[in-house]
mmCIF file of the C-alpha atoms, coordinates in Angstrom:
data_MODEL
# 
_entry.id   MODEL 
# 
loop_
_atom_site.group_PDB 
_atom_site.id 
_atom_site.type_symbol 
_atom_site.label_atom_id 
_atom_site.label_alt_id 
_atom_site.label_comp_id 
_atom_site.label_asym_id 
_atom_site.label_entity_id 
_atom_site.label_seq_id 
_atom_site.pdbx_PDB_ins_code 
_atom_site.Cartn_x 
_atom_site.Cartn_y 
_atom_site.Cartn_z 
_atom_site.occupancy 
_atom_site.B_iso_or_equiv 
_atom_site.pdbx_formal_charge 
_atom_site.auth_seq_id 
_atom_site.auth_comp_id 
_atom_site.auth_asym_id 
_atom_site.auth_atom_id 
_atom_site.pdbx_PDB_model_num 
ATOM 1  C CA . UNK A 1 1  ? 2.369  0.682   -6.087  1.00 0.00 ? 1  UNK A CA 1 
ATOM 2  C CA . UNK A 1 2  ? 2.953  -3.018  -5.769  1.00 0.00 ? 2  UNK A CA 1 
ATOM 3  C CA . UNK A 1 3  ? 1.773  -4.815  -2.587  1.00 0.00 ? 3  UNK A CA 1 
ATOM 4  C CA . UNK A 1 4  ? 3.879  -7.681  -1.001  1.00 0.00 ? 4  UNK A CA 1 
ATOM 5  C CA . UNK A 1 5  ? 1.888  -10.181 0.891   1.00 0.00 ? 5  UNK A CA 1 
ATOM 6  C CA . UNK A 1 6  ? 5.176  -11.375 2.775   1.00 0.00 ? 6  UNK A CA 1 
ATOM 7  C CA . UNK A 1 7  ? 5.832  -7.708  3.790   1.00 0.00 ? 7  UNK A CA 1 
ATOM 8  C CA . UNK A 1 8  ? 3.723  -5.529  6.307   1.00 0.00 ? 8  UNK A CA 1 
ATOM 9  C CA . UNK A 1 9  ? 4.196  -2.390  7.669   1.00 0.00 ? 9  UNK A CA 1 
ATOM 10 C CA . UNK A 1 10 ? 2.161  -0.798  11.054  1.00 0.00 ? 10 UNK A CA 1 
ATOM 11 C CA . UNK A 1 11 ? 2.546  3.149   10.921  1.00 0.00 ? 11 UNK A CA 1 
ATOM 12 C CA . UNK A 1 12 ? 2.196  4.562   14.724  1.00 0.00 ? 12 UNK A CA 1 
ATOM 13 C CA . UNK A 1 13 ? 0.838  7.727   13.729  1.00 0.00 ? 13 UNK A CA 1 
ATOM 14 C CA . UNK A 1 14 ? 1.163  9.162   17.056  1.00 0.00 ? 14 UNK A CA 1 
ATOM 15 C CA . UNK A 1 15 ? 4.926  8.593   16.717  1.00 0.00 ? 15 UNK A CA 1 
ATOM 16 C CA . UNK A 1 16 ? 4.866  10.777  13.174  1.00 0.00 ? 16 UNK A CA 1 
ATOM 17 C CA . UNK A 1 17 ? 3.120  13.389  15.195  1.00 0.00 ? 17 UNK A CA 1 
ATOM 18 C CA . UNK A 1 18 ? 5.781  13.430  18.308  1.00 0.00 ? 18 UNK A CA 1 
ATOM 19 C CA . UNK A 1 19 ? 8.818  13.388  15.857  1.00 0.00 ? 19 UNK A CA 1 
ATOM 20 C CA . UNK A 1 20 ? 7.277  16.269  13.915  1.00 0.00 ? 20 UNK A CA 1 
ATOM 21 C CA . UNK A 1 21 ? 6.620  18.062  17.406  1.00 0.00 ? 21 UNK A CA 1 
ATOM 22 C CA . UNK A 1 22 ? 10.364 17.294  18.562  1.00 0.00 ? 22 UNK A CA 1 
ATOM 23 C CA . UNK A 1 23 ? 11.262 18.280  15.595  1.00 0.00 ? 23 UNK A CA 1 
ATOM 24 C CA . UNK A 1 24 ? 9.928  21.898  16.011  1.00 0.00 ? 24 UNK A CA 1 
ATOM 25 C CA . UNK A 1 25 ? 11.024 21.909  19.376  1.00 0.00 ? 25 UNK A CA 1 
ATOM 26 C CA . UNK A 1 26 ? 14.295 21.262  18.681  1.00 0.00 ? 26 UNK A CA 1 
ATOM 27 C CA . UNK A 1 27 ? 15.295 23.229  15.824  1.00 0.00 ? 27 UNK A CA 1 
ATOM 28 C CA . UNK A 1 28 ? 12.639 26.357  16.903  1.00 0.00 ? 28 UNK A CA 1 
ATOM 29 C CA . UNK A 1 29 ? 11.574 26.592  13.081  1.00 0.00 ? 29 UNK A CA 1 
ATOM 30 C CA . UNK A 1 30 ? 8.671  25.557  11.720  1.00 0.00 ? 30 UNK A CA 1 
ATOM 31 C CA . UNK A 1 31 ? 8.147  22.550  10.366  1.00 0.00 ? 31 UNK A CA 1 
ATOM 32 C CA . UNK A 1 32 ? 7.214  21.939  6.314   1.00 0.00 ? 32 UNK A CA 1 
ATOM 33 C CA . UNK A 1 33 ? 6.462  18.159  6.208   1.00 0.00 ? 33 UNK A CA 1 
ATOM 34 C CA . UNK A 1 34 ? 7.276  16.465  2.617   1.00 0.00 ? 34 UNK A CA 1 
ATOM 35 C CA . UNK A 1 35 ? 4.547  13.857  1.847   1.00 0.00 ? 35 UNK A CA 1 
ATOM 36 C CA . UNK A 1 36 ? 5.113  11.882  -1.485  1.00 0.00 ? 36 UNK A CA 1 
ATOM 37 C CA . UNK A 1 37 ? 4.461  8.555   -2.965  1.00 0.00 ? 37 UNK A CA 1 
ATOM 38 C CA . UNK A 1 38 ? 1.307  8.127   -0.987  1.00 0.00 ? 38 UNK A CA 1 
ATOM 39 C CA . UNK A 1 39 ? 3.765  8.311   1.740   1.00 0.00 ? 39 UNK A CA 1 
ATOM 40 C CA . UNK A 1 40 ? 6.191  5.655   0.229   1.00 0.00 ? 40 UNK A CA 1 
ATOM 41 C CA . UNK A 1 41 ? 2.609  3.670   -0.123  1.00 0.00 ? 41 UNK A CA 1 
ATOM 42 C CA . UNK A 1 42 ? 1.901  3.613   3.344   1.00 0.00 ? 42 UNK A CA 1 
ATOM 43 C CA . UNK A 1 43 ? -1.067 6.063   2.984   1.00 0.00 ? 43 UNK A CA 1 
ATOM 44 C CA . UNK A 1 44 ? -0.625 9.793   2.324   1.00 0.00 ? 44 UNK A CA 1 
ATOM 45 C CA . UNK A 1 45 ? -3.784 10.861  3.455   1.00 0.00 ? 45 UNK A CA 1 
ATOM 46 C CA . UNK A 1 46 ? -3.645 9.419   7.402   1.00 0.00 ? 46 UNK A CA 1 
ATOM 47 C CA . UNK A 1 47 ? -0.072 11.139  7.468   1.00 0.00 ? 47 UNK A CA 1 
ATOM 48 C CA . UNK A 1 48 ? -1.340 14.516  6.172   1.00 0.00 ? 48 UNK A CA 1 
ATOM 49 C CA . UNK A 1 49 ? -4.330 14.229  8.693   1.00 0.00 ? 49 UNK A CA 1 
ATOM 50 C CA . UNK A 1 50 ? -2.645 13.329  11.599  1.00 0.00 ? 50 UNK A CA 1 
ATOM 51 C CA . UNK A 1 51 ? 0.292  16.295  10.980  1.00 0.00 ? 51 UNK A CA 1 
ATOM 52 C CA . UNK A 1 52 ? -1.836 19.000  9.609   1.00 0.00 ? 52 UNK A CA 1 
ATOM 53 C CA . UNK A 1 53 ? -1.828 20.468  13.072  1.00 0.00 ? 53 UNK A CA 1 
ATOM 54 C CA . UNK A 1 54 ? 1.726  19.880  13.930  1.00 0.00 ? 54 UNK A CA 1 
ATOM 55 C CA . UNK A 1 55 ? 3.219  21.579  10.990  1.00 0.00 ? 55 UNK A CA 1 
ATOM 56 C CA . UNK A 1 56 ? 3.510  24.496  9.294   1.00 0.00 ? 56 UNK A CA 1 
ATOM 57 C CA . UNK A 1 57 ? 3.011  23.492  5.408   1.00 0.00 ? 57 UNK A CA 1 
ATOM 58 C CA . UNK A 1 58 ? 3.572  20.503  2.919   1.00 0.00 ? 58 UNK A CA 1 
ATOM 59 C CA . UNK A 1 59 ? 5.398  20.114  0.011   1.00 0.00 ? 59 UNK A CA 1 
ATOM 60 C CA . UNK A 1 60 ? 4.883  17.312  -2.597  1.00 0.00 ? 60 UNK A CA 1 
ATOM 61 C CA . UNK A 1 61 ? 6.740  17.101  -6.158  1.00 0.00 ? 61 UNK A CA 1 
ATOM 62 C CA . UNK A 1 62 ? 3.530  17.681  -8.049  1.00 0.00 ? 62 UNK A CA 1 
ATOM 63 C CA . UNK A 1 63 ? 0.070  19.316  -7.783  1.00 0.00 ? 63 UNK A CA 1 
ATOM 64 C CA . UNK A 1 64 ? -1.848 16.070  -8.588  1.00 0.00 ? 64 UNK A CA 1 
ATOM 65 C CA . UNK A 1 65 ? 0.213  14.529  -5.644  1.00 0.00 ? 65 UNK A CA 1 
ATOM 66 C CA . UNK A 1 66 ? -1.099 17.545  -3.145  1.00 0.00 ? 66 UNK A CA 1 
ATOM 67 C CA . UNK A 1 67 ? -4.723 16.842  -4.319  1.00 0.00 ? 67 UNK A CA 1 
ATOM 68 C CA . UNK A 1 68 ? -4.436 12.785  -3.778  1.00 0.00 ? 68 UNK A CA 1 
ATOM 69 C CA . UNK A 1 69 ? -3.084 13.518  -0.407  1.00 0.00 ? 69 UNK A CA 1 
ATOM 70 C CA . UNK A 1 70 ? -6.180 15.754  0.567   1.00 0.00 ? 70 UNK A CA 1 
ATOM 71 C CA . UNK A 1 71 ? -3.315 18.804  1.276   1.00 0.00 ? 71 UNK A CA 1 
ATOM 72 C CA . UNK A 1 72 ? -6.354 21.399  0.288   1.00 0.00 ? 72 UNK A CA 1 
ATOM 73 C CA . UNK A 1 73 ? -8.431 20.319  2.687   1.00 0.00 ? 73 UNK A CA 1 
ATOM 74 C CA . UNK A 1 74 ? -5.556 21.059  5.756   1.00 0.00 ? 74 UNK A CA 1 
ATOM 75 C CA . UNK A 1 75 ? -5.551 25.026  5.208   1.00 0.00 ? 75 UNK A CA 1 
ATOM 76 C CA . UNK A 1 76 ? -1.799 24.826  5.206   1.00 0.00 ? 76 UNK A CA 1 
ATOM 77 C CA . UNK A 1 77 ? 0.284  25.983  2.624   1.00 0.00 ? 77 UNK A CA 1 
ATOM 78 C CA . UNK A 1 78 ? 1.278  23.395  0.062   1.00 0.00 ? 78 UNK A CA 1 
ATOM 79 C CA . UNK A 1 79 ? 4.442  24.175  -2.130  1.00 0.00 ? 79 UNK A CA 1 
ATOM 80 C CA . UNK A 1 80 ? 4.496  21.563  -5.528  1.00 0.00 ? 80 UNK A CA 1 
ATOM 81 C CA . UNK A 1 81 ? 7.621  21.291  -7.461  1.00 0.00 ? 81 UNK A CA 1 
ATOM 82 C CA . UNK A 1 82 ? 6.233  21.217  -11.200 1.00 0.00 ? 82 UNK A CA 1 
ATOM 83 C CA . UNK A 1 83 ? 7.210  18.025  -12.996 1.00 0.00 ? 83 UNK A CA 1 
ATOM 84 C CA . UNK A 1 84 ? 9.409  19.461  -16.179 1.00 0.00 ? 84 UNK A CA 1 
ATOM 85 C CA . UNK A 1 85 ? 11.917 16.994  -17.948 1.00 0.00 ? 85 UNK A CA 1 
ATOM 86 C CA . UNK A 1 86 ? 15.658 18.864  -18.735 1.00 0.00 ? 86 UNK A CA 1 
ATOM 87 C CA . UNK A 1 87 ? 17.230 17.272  -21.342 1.00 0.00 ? 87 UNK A CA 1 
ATOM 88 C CA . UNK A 1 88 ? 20.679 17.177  -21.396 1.00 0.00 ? 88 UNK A CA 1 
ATOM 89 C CA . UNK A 1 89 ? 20.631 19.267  -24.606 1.00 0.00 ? 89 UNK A CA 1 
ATOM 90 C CA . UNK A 1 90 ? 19.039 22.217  -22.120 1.00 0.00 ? 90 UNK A CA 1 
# 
């Protein structure tokens, strides 16, 4: 991913946590957080850390995404969509 220097971005990680907690609260389901892009290239691997306790799986669009984001590692359940290109033809 490319890096800006004119651009930065401070993640409160905290905050992630309460909004996944009010979340839950809320809606009295549990929560599946969806962590891809190395978290839109903020840092996957903080993000999965700091909710692995707060929800009840991940998803990510591919295996090789789950791994980078150290999902294994959490316990929790991680559900990968496998990558497969439809052609229109199909």
């Amino acid at each position: 991913m490319l890096r800006s220097p004119h651009i930065r971005v401070d993640i409160n990680l905290g905050t992630v946590v309460a909004n996944a907690q009010a979340i839950a609260a809320r809606t009295g389901v549990p929560v599946i957080a969806v962590v891809k892009a190395d978290a839109y290239g903020l840092g996957a691997v903080p993000v999965v850390r700091a909710l692995a306790e707060v929800v009840e799986a991940f998803y990510t669009f591919s295996p090789a995404e789950a791994l980078d984001a150290g999902l294994p590692a959490t316990g929790k359940t991680t559900i990968a969509m496998l990558h497969h290109s439809v052609s229109a033809a199909e």
